[in-house]
Tab-separated table of C-alpha atoms and ligand atoms in Angstrom:
chain	number	residue	atom	x	y	z
A	12	MET	CA	67.535	-44.687	-76.916
A	13	VAL	CA	66.598	-41.404	-78.491
A	14	HIS	CA	63.217	-40.228	-77.406
A	15	LEU	CA	61.185	-39.251	-80.406
A	16	GLY	CA	57.988	-37.301	-80.578
A	17	PRO	CA	56.923	-34.275	-78.556
A	18	LYS	CA	58.916	-33.480	-75.456
A	19	LYS	CA	57.262	-34.521	-72.250
A	20	PRO	CA	56.092	-31.424	-70.338
A	21	PRO	CA	58.093	-30.853	-67.153
A	22	SER	CA	56.089	-31.969	-64.154
A	23	ARG	CA	54.900	-28.971	-62.121
A	24	LYS	CA	54.618	-28.949	-58.378
A	25	GLY	CA	51.398	-30.714	-57.496
A	26	SER	CA	50.890	-31.676	-61.116
A	27	MET	CA	49.160	-34.945	-61.790
A	28	VAL	CA	50.485	-35.469	-65.328
A	29	ASP	CA	52.372	-38.624	-64.438
A	30	VAL	CA	49.735	-40.181	-62.280
A	31	PRO	CA	48.339	-43.420	-63.749
A	32	LYS	CA	44.659	-43.528	-64.554
A	33	ASN	CA	43.607	-45.837	-61.737
A	34	LEU	CA	45.246	-43.586	-59.153
A	35	MET	CA	43.690	-40.516	-60.778
A	36	GLN	CA	40.298	-42.150	-60.403
A	37	GLU	CA	41.068	-42.900	-56.799
A	38	ILE	CA	42.075	-39.299	-56.157
A	39	ALA	CA	38.790	-38.137	-57.691
A	40	LYS	CA	36.895	-40.511	-55.381
A	41	LEU	CA	38.759	-39.215	-52.349
A	42	GLU	CA	38.045	-35.652	-53.427
A	43	ALA	CA	34.354	-36.414	-53.575
A	44	LEU	CA	34.493	-38.149	-50.200
A	45	PHE	CA	36.363	-35.488	-48.274
A	46	THR	CA	35.131	-32.265	-49.844
A	47	VAL	CA	32.499	-30.377	-47.877
A	48	ASP	CA	30.856	-27.765	-50.065
A	49	ALA	CA	29.234	-24.513	-48.993
A	50	PRO	CA	25.612	-25.764	-48.864
A	51	LYS	CA	26.685	-28.656	-46.644
A	52	LEU	CA	28.609	-26.316	-44.342
A	53	LYS	CA	25.492	-24.167	-44.035
A	54	ALA	CA	23.284	-27.152	-43.249
A	55	ILE	CA	25.722	-28.367	-40.608
A	56	THR	CA	25.885	-24.898	-39.055
A	57	ASP	CA	22.098	-24.601	-38.859
A	58	HIS	CA	21.794	-27.934	-37.127
A	59	PHE	CA	24.663	-26.908	-34.847
A	60	VAL	CA	22.731	-23.811	-33.694
A	61	THR	CA	19.743	-25.976	-32.791
A	62	GLU	CA	21.978	-28.305	-30.824
A	63	LEU	CA	23.699	-25.462	-28.928
A	64	THR	CA	20.261	-24.190	-27.915
A	65	LYS	CA	19.159	-27.662	-26.885
A	66	GLY	CA	22.251	-28.002	-24.701
A	67	LEU	CA	21.179	-24.945	-22.706
A	68	SER	CA	17.638	-26.213	-22.228
A	69	LYS	CA	16.382	-28.020	-19.145
A	70	LYS	CA	16.089	-31.236	-21.055
A	71	GLY	CA	19.595	-30.925	-22.449
A	72	GLY	CA	21.036	-32.448	-25.597
A	73	ASN	CA	24.214	-33.923	-26.976
A	74	ILE	CA	26.299	-30.784	-26.560
A	75	PRO	CA	26.833	-30.324	-22.812
A	76	MET	CA	26.924	-26.448	-22.821
A	77	ILE	CA	28.476	-26.281	-19.368
A	78	PRO	CA	28.116	-23.059	-17.364
A	79	ALA	CA	31.681	-22.234	-16.334
A	80	TRP	CA	30.768	-19.882	-13.456
A	81	VAL	CA	32.762	-17.038	-14.918
A	82	MET	CA	30.126	-14.324	-14.704
A	83	ASP	CA	32.149	-11.203	-15.433
A	84	TYR	CA	34.030	-9.782	-18.359
A	85	PRO	CA	37.621	-9.001	-17.522
A	86	ASP	CA	38.576	-5.439	-18.375
A	87	GLY	CA	42.331	-5.683	-18.138
A	88	SER	CA	42.476	-4.116	-14.671
A	89	GLU	CA	42.775	-7.432	-12.830
A	90	THR	CA	45.944	-7.956	-10.799
A	91	GLY	CA	47.601	-10.558	-8.570
A	92	ASP	CA	49.951	-13.568	-8.624
A	93	TYR	CA	48.586	-16.993	-9.429
A	94	ILE	CA	49.849	-20.417	-10.288
A	95	ALA	CA	48.137	-22.086	-13.186
A	96	ILE	CA	48.463	-25.595	-14.515
A	97	ASP	CA	47.290	-27.104	-17.744
A	98	LEU	CA	46.965	-30.844	-18.074
A	99	GLY	CA	47.378	-31.228	-21.808
A	100	GLY	CA	47.682	-34.343	-23.940
A	101	THR	CA	51.460	-34.613	-23.726
A	102	ASN	CA	52.657	-32.096	-21.164
A	103	LEU	CA	51.718	-30.665	-17.850
A	104	ARG	CA	52.396	-26.968	-18.050
A	105	VAL	CA	52.923	-25.033	-14.847
A	106	VAL	CA	52.862	-21.262	-15.001
A	107	LEU	CA	53.394	-18.470	-12.506
A	108	VAL	CA	51.305	-15.561	-13.728
A	109	SER	CA	51.575	-12.014	-12.450
A	110	LEU	CA	48.657	-9.946	-13.652
A	111	LEU	CA	49.874	-6.373	-13.758
A	112	GLY	CA	46.632	-4.631	-14.733
A	113	ASP	CA	46.197	-2.503	-17.853
A	114	GLY	CA	45.920	-5.737	-19.876
A	115	LYS	CA	49.536	-6.573	-19.005
A	116	PHE	CA	51.069	-9.647	-17.426
A	117	ASP	CA	54.291	-11.566	-16.775
A	118	VAL	CA	54.540	-15.325	-16.946
A	119	SER	CA	57.243	-17.835	-16.161
A	120	GLN	CA	56.603	-21.456	-16.877
A	121	SER	CA	57.907	-25.005	-16.819
A	122	LYS	CA	56.743	-28.053	-18.701
A	123	TYR	CA	56.683	-31.597	-17.373
A	124	ARG	CA	56.268	-34.437	-19.824
A	125	ILE	CA	53.374	-36.697	-18.857
A	126	PRO	CA	54.661	-40.292	-18.800
A	127	SER	CA	52.702	-42.021	-21.559
A	128	TYR	CA	51.364	-44.849	-19.350
A	129	ILE	CA	49.445	-42.261	-17.345
A	130	ARG	CA	47.026	-41.587	-20.228
A	131	THR	CA	45.462	-45.000	-19.645
A	132	THR	CA	46.566	-46.006	-16.152
A	133	LYS	CA	44.263	-48.157	-14.042
A	134	ASN	CA	45.278	-46.226	-10.940
A	135	HIS	CA	44.210	-42.593	-11.112
A	136	GLN	CA	46.436	-41.767	-8.161
A	137	ASP	CA	49.350	-41.967	-10.648
A	138	LEU	CA	47.955	-38.897	-12.363
A	139	TRP	CA	47.382	-36.828	-9.229
A	140	ASP	CA	50.765	-37.789	-7.766
A	141	PHE	CA	52.454	-36.808	-10.989
A	142	ILE	CA	50.802	-33.385	-10.926
A	143	ALA	CA	51.506	-32.875	-7.221
A	144	VAL	CA	55.177	-33.782	-7.592
A	145	SER	CA	55.563	-31.494	-10.613
A	146	LEU	CA	53.895	-28.652	-8.710
A	147	SER	CA	56.081	-29.335	-5.700
A	148	ASN	CA	59.212	-29.028	-7.867
A	149	PHE	CA	57.911	-25.846	-9.443
A	150	TYR	CA	57.015	-24.367	-6.053
A	151	LYS	CA	60.455	-25.115	-4.601
A	152	GLU	CA	62.212	-23.540	-7.574
A	153	THR	CA	59.949	-20.497	-7.634
A	154	PHE	CA	59.749	-19.861	-3.899
A	155	PRO	CA	62.981	-21.225	-2.388
A	156	ASP	CA	62.119	-19.504	0.917
A	157	GLY	CA	58.543	-20.794	0.945
A	158	THR	CA	55.428	-18.639	1.225
A	159	THR	CA	53.382	-17.537	4.211
A	160	GLU	CA	50.087	-18.496	2.612
A	161	LYS	CA	48.810	-21.168	0.276
A	162	ILE	CA	48.986	-20.158	-3.349
A	163	PRO	CA	45.682	-20.207	-5.284
A	164	LEU	CA	45.779	-22.490	-8.290
A	165	GLY	CA	43.914	-22.087	-11.554
A	166	PHE	CA	43.547	-25.651	-12.824
A	167	THR	CA	42.965	-25.911	-16.536
A	168	PHE	CA	41.481	-29.340	-17.062
A	169	SER	CA	40.429	-29.668	-20.665
A	170	TYR	CA	37.906	-32.452	-20.509
A	171	PRO	CA	34.141	-32.164	-20.139
A	172	CYS	CA	33.383	-31.518	-16.480
A	173	SER	CA	29.986	-30.616	-15.039
A	174	GLN	CA	30.487	-27.638	-12.784
A	175	THR	CA	28.135	-26.534	-10.058
A	176	SER	CA	30.669	-23.882	-9.045
A	177	ILE	CA	33.973	-22.474	-10.178
A	178	ASP	CA	35.937	-24.830	-7.915
A	179	THR	CA	34.236	-28.121	-8.700
A	180	GLY	CA	34.206	-30.290	-11.777
A	181	VAL	CA	32.786	-33.760	-12.159
A	182	LEU	CA	34.409	-35.432	-15.126
A	183	GLN	CA	31.679	-36.539	-17.513
A	184	ARG	CA	33.981	-38.639	-19.673
A	185	TRP	CA	37.554	-38.698	-20.873
A	186	THR	CA	38.229	-37.449	-24.388
A	187	LYS	CA	41.262	-37.276	-26.712
A	188	GLY	CA	42.419	-40.825	-25.974
A	189	PHE	CA	42.710	-40.404	-22.182
A	190	ASP	CA	41.160	-43.332	-20.344
A	191	ILE	CA	42.036	-43.395	-16.648
A	192	ASP	CA	39.916	-45.565	-14.383
A	193	GLY	CA	38.083	-44.145	-11.403
A	194	VAL	CA	37.852	-40.490	-12.463
A	195	GLU	CA	34.705	-40.328	-14.608
A	196	GLY	CA	31.749	-39.356	-12.449
A	197	HIS	CA	33.970	-37.822	-9.760
A	198	ASP	CA	34.936	-34.286	-8.835
A	199	VAL	CA	38.572	-33.863	-9.879
A	200	VAL	CA	39.240	-30.917	-7.562
A	201	PRO	CA	39.386	-32.836	-4.247
A	202	MET	CA	41.423	-35.522	-5.994
A	203	LEU	CA	44.121	-33.011	-6.854
A	204	ASN	CA	43.833	-31.122	-3.554
A	205	ASN	CA	44.325	-34.354	-1.601
A	206	ALA	CA	47.439	-35.234	-3.570
A	207	LEU	CA	48.805	-31.728	-2.969
A	208	LYS	CA	48.196	-32.159	0.752
A	209	GLN	CA	49.840	-35.588	0.799
A	210	HIS	CA	52.902	-34.169	-0.911
A	211	ASP	CA	52.976	-31.121	1.393
A	212	VAL	CA	52.587	-28.642	-1.410
A	213	PRO	CA	51.093	-25.342	-0.145
A	214	ILE	CA	48.946	-24.869	-3.224
A	215	GLU	CA	45.173	-25.264	-3.461
A	216	VAL	CA	42.781	-25.355	-6.396
A	217	PHE	CA	40.837	-22.109	-6.505
A	218	ALA	CA	39.242	-22.374	-9.921
A	219	LEU	CA	38.732	-25.203	-12.381
A	220	ILE	CA	38.796	-24.017	-15.958
A	221	ASN	CA	38.356	-25.511	-19.375
A	222	ASP	CA	41.013	-24.453	-21.907
A	223	THR	CA	38.368	-22.778	-24.083
A	224	THR	CA	37.057	-20.688	-21.173
A	225	GLY	CA	40.627	-19.735	-20.309
A	226	THR	CA	41.265	-18.766	-23.920
A	227	LEU	CA	38.113	-16.663	-24.016
A	228	VAL	CA	38.911	-14.843	-20.790
A	229	ALA	CA	42.631	-14.349	-21.520
A	230	SER	CA	41.840	-12.916	-24.940
A	231	ARG	CA	39.134	-10.691	-23.537
A	232	TYR	CA	41.633	-9.390	-20.929
A	233	THR	CA	43.593	-7.784	-23.763
A	234	ASP	CA	40.997	-7.480	-26.531
A	235	PRO	CA	37.460	-6.176	-25.877
A	236	GLN	CA	36.326	-7.565	-29.238
A	237	ALA	CA	37.106	-11.174	-28.260
A	238	GLU	CA	33.765	-13.002	-27.983
A	239	MET	CA	34.795	-16.636	-28.369
A	240	GLY	CA	37.608	-18.819	-27.082
A	241	LEU	CA	38.361	-21.698	-29.414
A	242	ILE	CA	40.735	-24.617	-29.345
A	243	PHE	CA	41.744	-26.351	-32.554
A	244	GLY	CA	44.313	-28.774	-31.243
A	245	THR	CA	44.418	-32.347	-30.001
A	246	GLY	CA	40.731	-31.730	-29.282
A	247	CYS	CA	38.287	-29.205	-30.613
A	248	ASN	CA	35.942	-27.026	-28.578
A	249	GLY	CA	34.695	-23.493	-28.011
A	250	ALA	CA	33.493	-21.164	-25.245
A	251	TYR	CA	31.521	-17.913	-25.350
A	252	TYR	CA	29.569	-15.640	-23.063
A	253	GLU	CA	25.829	-16.360	-22.932
A	254	LYS	CA	23.305	-14.183	-21.129
A	255	VAL	CA	22.398	-15.795	-17.807
A	256	ASN	CA	18.683	-15.430	-18.545
A	257	ALA	CA	19.134	-17.334	-21.807
A	258	ILE	CA	20.240	-20.488	-19.960
A	259	PRO	CA	16.969	-22.211	-19.027
A	260	LYS	CA	18.714	-25.102	-17.290
A	261	LEU	CA	19.957	-22.698	-14.595
A	262	GLU	CA	16.465	-21.506	-13.720
A	263	GLY	CA	15.782	-21.931	-10.010
A	264	LYS	CA	19.435	-22.753	-9.308
A	265	LEU	CA	20.802	-19.250	-9.048
A	266	ASP	CA	21.720	-17.231	-6.021
A	267	PRO	CA	20.128	-13.745	-5.922
A	268	THR	CA	23.589	-12.177	-6.252
A	269	VAL	CA	23.809	-13.467	-9.822
A	270	ASP	CA	22.844	-10.802	-12.355
A	271	LEU	CA	20.259	-12.394	-14.664
A	272	ASN	CA	21.089	-9.901	-17.386
A	273	GLY	CA	24.792	-10.490	-16.949
A	274	PRO	CA	27.111	-12.866	-18.809
A	275	MET	CA	28.006	-16.479	-18.080
A	276	ALA	CA	30.915	-18.156	-19.845
A	277	ILE	CA	29.784	-21.422	-21.393
A	278	ASN	CA	32.170	-24.258	-22.122
A	279	CYS	CA	30.228	-25.788	-24.986
A	280	GLU	CA	32.094	-29.102	-25.287
A	281	TYR	CA	30.925	-29.097	-28.867
A	282	GLY	CA	33.311	-31.884	-29.840
A	283	SER	CA	30.254	-34.018	-29.138
A	284	PHE	CA	28.183	-32.289	-31.805
A	285	ASP	CA	26.183	-34.720	-33.938
A	286	ASN	CA	26.818	-37.819	-31.864
A	287	GLU	CA	23.578	-39.058	-33.396
A	288	HIS	CA	25.142	-38.768	-36.875
A	289	LEU	CA	22.465	-36.681	-38.536
A	290	VAL	CA	24.458	-34.171	-40.578
A	291	LEU	CA	28.193	-34.734	-40.513
A	292	PRO	CA	29.490	-36.339	-43.707
A	293	ARG	CA	31.175	-39.297	-42.043
A	294	THR	CA	33.293	-41.608	-44.165
A	295	LYS	CA	33.954	-45.259	-43.496
A	296	TYR	CA	37.305	-44.167	-42.031
A	297	ASP	CA	35.602	-41.921	-39.456
A	298	ILE	CA	33.368	-44.823	-38.539
A	299	ILE	CA	36.356	-47.109	-37.932
A	300	ILE	CA	38.078	-44.469	-35.777
A	301	ASP	CA	34.985	-44.144	-33.637
A	302	ARG	CA	34.454	-47.882	-33.385
A	303	ASP	CA	38.030	-48.516	-32.232
A	304	SER	CA	38.193	-45.575	-29.809
A	305	PRO	CA	37.923	-45.931	-26.015
A	306	ARG	CA	34.529	-44.122	-26.128
A	307	PRO	CA	32.606	-45.164	-29.256
A	308	GLY	CA	29.629	-42.944	-29.999
A	309	GLN	CA	31.185	-39.912	-28.264
A	310	GLN	CA	32.840	-36.798	-29.709
A	311	ALA	CA	31.612	-37.388	-33.271
A	312	PHE	CA	32.579	-33.903	-34.445
A	313	GLU	CA	35.956	-33.890	-32.717
A	314	LYS	CA	36.875	-37.264	-34.172
A	315	MET	CA	36.546	-35.864	-37.710
A	316	ILE	CA	38.514	-32.676	-37.220
A	317	SER	CA	40.880	-32.521	-34.306
A	318	GLY	CA	44.616	-33.043	-34.369
A	319	TYR	CA	44.465	-36.253	-32.409
A	320	TYR	CA	42.646	-38.007	-35.251
A	321	LEU	CA	43.910	-36.425	-38.502
A	322	GLY	CA	46.875	-38.757	-38.927
A	323	GLU	CA	44.648	-41.693	-38.160
A	324	VAL	CA	42.170	-40.869	-40.934
A	325	PHE	CA	45.101	-40.552	-43.322
A	326	ARG	CA	46.610	-43.863	-42.201
A	327	LEU	CA	43.304	-45.708	-42.633
A	328	VAL	CA	42.819	-44.368	-46.154
A	329	LEU	CA	46.291	-45.488	-47.190
A	330	LEU	CA	45.743	-48.950	-45.720
A	331	ASP	CA	42.491	-49.182	-47.615
A	332	LEU	CA	44.134	-48.170	-50.882
A	333	HIS	CA	46.821	-50.739	-50.286
A	334	ALA	CA	44.227	-53.437	-49.641
A	335	GLN	CA	42.771	-52.562	-53.045
A	336	ARG	CA	46.282	-52.969	-54.503
A	337	LEU	CA	46.390	-49.346	-55.591
A	338	VAL	CA	49.476	-48.259	-53.646
A	339	PHE	CA	52.652	-49.615	-52.025
A	340	GLU	CA	52.598	-52.962	-53.858
A	341	GLY	CA	54.992	-55.442	-52.350
A	342	GLN	CA	56.013	-53.141	-49.479
A	343	ASP	CA	56.207	-54.038	-45.836
A	344	LEU	CA	53.324	-52.181	-44.201
A	345	ARG	CA	53.938	-53.266	-40.627
A	346	ASP	CA	54.629	-49.744	-39.407
A	347	LEU	CA	51.653	-48.251	-41.201
A	348	GLN	CA	49.458	-50.879	-39.600
A	349	GLU	CA	50.121	-49.514	-36.137
A	350	ALA	CA	47.124	-47.510	-34.862
A	351	PHE	CA	47.839	-43.824	-34.213
A	352	LYS	CA	51.309	-44.228	-35.703
A	353	LEU	CA	50.994	-40.855	-37.452
A	354	ASP	CA	50.116	-37.586	-35.820
A	355	ALA	CA	48.953	-34.342	-37.369
A	356	SER	CA	52.523	-33.087	-37.740
A	357	PHE	CA	53.132	-35.933	-40.221
A	358	LEU	CA	50.380	-34.539	-42.436
A	359	ALA	CA	51.655	-31.022	-41.886
A	360	THR	CA	55.091	-32.028	-43.166
A	361	ILE	CA	53.525	-33.582	-46.257
A	362	GLU	CA	51.559	-30.441	-46.998
A	363	GLU	CA	54.635	-28.283	-46.461
A	364	ASP	CA	56.959	-30.239	-48.763
A	365	PRO	CA	58.409	-27.504	-50.979
A	366	PHE	CA	59.973	-29.828	-53.541
A	367	GLU	CA	58.724	-30.423	-57.050
A	368	ASN	CA	59.237	-34.163	-56.677
A	369	LEU	CA	57.957	-34.275	-53.098
A	370	ASN	CA	61.333	-35.212	-51.683
A	371	ASP	CA	60.333	-34.584	-48.104
A	372	VAL	CA	57.359	-36.891	-48.480
A	373	GLU	CA	59.673	-39.521	-49.892
A	374	ASP	CA	62.046	-39.231	-46.919
A	375	LEU	CA	59.207	-39.150	-44.422
A	376	PHE	CA	57.713	-42.371	-45.736
A	377	THR	CA	61.057	-44.154	-45.748
A	378	ASP	CA	62.150	-42.858	-42.354
A	379	VAL	CA	58.926	-43.194	-40.400
A	380	LEU	CA	57.181	-46.046	-42.168
A	381	GLY	CA	59.907	-47.908	-44.060
A	382	ILE	CA	57.899	-47.520	-47.276
A	383	SER	CA	59.450	-46.386	-50.542
A	384	THR	CA	57.033	-44.420	-52.640
A	385	THR	CA	56.718	-43.811	-56.350
A	386	ASP	CA	56.214	-40.349	-57.740
A	387	PRO	CA	52.487	-40.891	-58.480
A	388	GLU	CA	51.982	-42.320	-55.001
A	389	ARG	CA	53.510	-39.200	-53.513
A	390	ARG	CA	51.128	-37.033	-55.530
A	391	LEU	CA	48.217	-39.007	-54.158
A	392	ILE	CA	49.639	-38.780	-50.634
A	393	ARG	CA	49.957	-35.021	-50.902
A	394	ARG	CA	46.438	-34.625	-52.265
A	395	LEU	CA	45.068	-36.845	-49.514
A	396	ALA	CA	46.769	-34.772	-46.811
A	397	GLU	CA	45.336	-31.604	-48.379
A	398	LEU	CA	41.869	-33.096	-48.452
A	399	ILE	CA	41.962	-34.225	-44.832
A	400	GLY	CA	43.428	-30.897	-43.669
A	401	THR	CA	40.898	-28.919	-45.683
A	402	ARG	CA	37.951	-30.946	-44.464
A	403	ALA	CA	39.080	-30.451	-40.867
A	404	SER	CA	39.420	-26.692	-41.188
A	405	ARG	CA	36.109	-26.224	-42.994
A	406	LEU	CA	34.110	-28.425	-40.639
A	407	SER	CA	35.810	-26.807	-37.645
A	408	VAL	CA	34.349	-23.402	-38.401
A	409	CYS	CA	30.788	-24.710	-38.382
A	410	GLY	CA	31.170	-24.533	-34.593
A	411	VAL	CA	32.391	-20.951	-34.819
A	412	ALA	CA	29.623	-19.886	-37.184
A	413	ALA	CA	27.029	-21.594	-35.009
A	414	LEU	CA	28.261	-19.781	-31.899
A	415	ALA	CA	28.122	-16.478	-33.775
A	416	LYS	CA	24.555	-17.177	-34.876
A	417	LYS	CA	23.487	-18.395	-31.455
A	418	ALA	CA	24.899	-15.350	-29.650
A	419	ASN	CA	23.924	-12.995	-32.464
A	420	LEU	CA	27.489	-11.849	-32.994
A	421	LYS	CA	27.861	-10.019	-36.282
A	422	VAL	CA	31.299	-8.480	-35.834
A	423	CYS	CA	33.854	-9.918	-33.435
A	424	HIS	CA	37.137	-11.653	-32.843
A	425	ALA	CA	37.070	-15.405	-32.407
A	426	ALA	CA	40.233	-16.045	-30.394
A	427	ALA	CA	41.780	-19.370	-31.300
A	428	ASP	CA	44.593	-21.512	-29.972
A	429	GLY	CA	45.837	-25.069	-30.299
A	430	SER	CA	48.438	-26.935	-32.293
A	431	VAL	CA	46.289	-27.318	-35.394
A	432	PHE	CA	45.369	-23.631	-35.515
A	433	ASN	CA	48.932	-22.517	-34.856
A	434	LYS	CA	50.941	-25.049	-36.798
A	435	TYR	CA	48.935	-26.867	-39.431
A	436	PRO	CA	49.739	-25.353	-42.852
A	437	ASN	CA	46.913	-23.327	-44.420
A	438	PHE	CA	44.502	-24.145	-41.618
A	439	GLN	CA	43.744	-20.505	-40.885
A	440	GLU	CA	43.136	-19.524	-44.505
A	441	ARG	CA	40.976	-22.552	-45.149
A	442	ALA	CA	39.006	-21.967	-41.967
A	443	ALA	CA	38.437	-18.323	-42.913
A	444	GLN	CA	37.293	-19.413	-46.364
A	445	GLY	CA	34.895	-21.843	-44.682
A	446	LEU	CA	33.386	-18.978	-42.678
A	447	ASP	CA	33.109	-16.892	-45.824
A	448	ASP	CA	31.261	-19.765	-47.509
A	449	ILE	CA	28.853	-20.121	-44.594
A	450	PHE	CA	28.064	-16.426	-44.328
A	451	ASP	CA	28.350	-15.559	-48.055
A	452	TRP	CA	30.595	-12.595	-47.296
A	453	ASN	CA	32.677	-12.855	-50.454
A	454	LEU	CA	35.293	-10.695	-48.805
A	455	PRO	CA	39.071	-10.866	-48.492
A	456	ILE	CA	40.097	-12.440	-45.186
A	457	ASP	CA	41.239	-9.180	-43.595
A	458	GLN	CA	37.760	-7.751	-44.089
A	459	HIS	CA	35.874	-10.664	-42.534
A	460	PRO	CA	33.450	-9.367	-39.879
A	461	ILE	CA	34.109	-12.435	-37.717
A	462	LYS	CA	37.848	-12.889	-37.597
A	463	LEU	CA	39.789	-15.829	-36.312
A	464	VAL	CA	42.644	-14.308	-34.351
A	465	ALA	CA	45.472	-15.882	-32.381
A	466	ALA	CA	44.400	-16.102	-28.741
A	467	GLU	CA	46.236	-15.067	-25.620
A	468	ASP	CA	47.531	-17.821	-23.392
A	469	GLY	CA	44.339	-19.317	-21.992
A	470	SER	CA	45.667	-21.856	-19.565
A	471	GLY	CA	48.174	-19.447	-18.027
A	472	VAL	CA	46.890	-15.893	-18.242
A	473	GLY	CA	43.278	-17.027	-18.692
A	474	ALA	CA	43.332	-19.227	-15.614
A	475	ALA	CA	44.877	-16.384	-13.602
A	476	VAL	CA	42.288	-13.862	-14.806
A	477	VAL	CA	39.488	-16.292	-13.930
A	478	ALA	CA	41.014	-16.698	-10.469
A	479	ALA	CA	41.246	-12.906	-10.086
A	480	LEU	CA	37.636	-12.401	-11.220
A	481	THR	CA	36.540	-15.109	-8.797
A	482	ALA	CA	38.438	-13.523	-5.907
A	483	LYS	CA	36.753	-10.203	-6.713
A	484	ARG	CA	33.299	-11.790	-6.687
A	485	ILE	CA	33.940	-13.576	-3.423
A	486	ALA	CA	35.199	-10.340	-1.847
A	487	ALA	CA	31.994	-8.620	-3.019
A	488	GLY	CA	29.866	-11.375	-1.468
A	489	LYS	CA	28.671	-12.674	-4.835
A	490	ALA	CA	28.051	-16.328	-5.672
A	491	VAL	CA	30.569	-18.323	-7.733
A	492	GLY	CA	28.374	-21.351	-8.156
A	493	GLN	CA	24.792	-22.532	-8.076
A	494	LEU	CA	22.592	-22.825	-5.007
A	495	GLU	CA	23.196	-25.918	-2.946
A	496	ALA	CA	20.759	-28.617	-3.974
B	7	GLC	C1	38.195	-31.945	-25.867
B	7	GLC	C2	37.772	-31.731	-24.419
B	7	GLC	C3	37.463	-30.274	-24.169
B	7	GLC	C4	38.615	-29.396	-24.621
B	7	GLC	C5	38.999	-29.707	-26.064
B	7	GLC	C6	40.202	-28.904	-26.518
B	7	GLC	O1	37.121	-31.658	-26.687
B	7	GLC	O2	36.650	-32.538	-24.118
B	7	GLC	O3	37.226	-30.057	-22.790
B	7	GLC	O4	38.252	-28.053	-24.506
B	7	GLC	O5	39.274	-31.075	-26.195
B	7	GLC	O6	41.313	-29.166	-25.734
């Protein structure tokens, strides 16, 4: 049949010309739901500052603001050999770090995949044995002739731990989907040290470090302008240096060797910001994620923005649209119904699809979910991924802006790491735009006074620098923890 009338305009990348009206309306609704405008970002940031301050007070608040017992700035001169481990979501990373001074270092590392049952095992010994065996293998490969002394270990354990000293850490609660019985409320350091002893591994925990503290210290080792260590990854959190005398909850607990005008690294654990749900624009999808999580009511901020949850928000929206008969009519949705079926890299691939007709999205949906999509559905899918990714990046920087306000930082580097920061398309630009909106800079990104920069390796180099700083303090007879109760 000959097509009469005006020629249909070619569909442009991202164009919505072919999207039926009901889907267009749905996209508009999603845009309204997921967009966080500048005034809202500012309001969230202001509340965030109040909460950071509360966390440092004697009474405390929702944000733990944990003193990390790193009370010195590294200056790049630190030296020594250390082993560092990082218990991440999927891998255990083991690193041998040689600090060479002058801001230089060498690292060699191995990764050990954490068997997935361990994330939720009933027997926490499984976890410690796994780490001890991995460390034993690493030790044997690295030092085939053994060593005369025990090697000091910097243990990066990226969960909220109360620390009364640099080498203790009582797990407050698991985050990021970990749920191992018998660890919450206990000091994790003796647990690991015992397993190392049982497996005859001549390694001993010397410092327990959060990944954000490690990121802060590692970045500061090479960059004197680094004032914050941030993780935008499976979880979301930040660390900075606070003045000791601005931490009321430490009053009366400090040894006289601690300089009250000196710095103290604080692991904020700000993933728990707004657990009381006062300012964050939660959607019904965020509420479902929280309700079905192992720790409902915890980590409200993190659950809206971190990599662990992005795919889940996306999945829940699509299921909802399907229930309203707006997408995927007549398709088998069994795969999409599986909780946590999609991770952040799924959304990243959608956002990165270079094709006019969203070919990659089409393949992704058929391959991973067994769903064939129509062109308008793919446009909606792409827009939804953009909205979720944009919301995450903009909300994420409320933590950064709040830290800057709290510590009165006007010009600095905010050193960031994590899979979302490093790999999620456009995250960095969107985050920078979010900061610009909060501070009304109206400047091109390269002129931003507070710049998000790629961090140095926190859990390797950072852990080693913390260990070196700690060794220096101990040698000088200075405290590395609070007074005994
Ligand atoms: C979670 C953890 C926190 C960590 C962050 C980034 O928020 O509770 O300790 O820093 O994830 O990994």
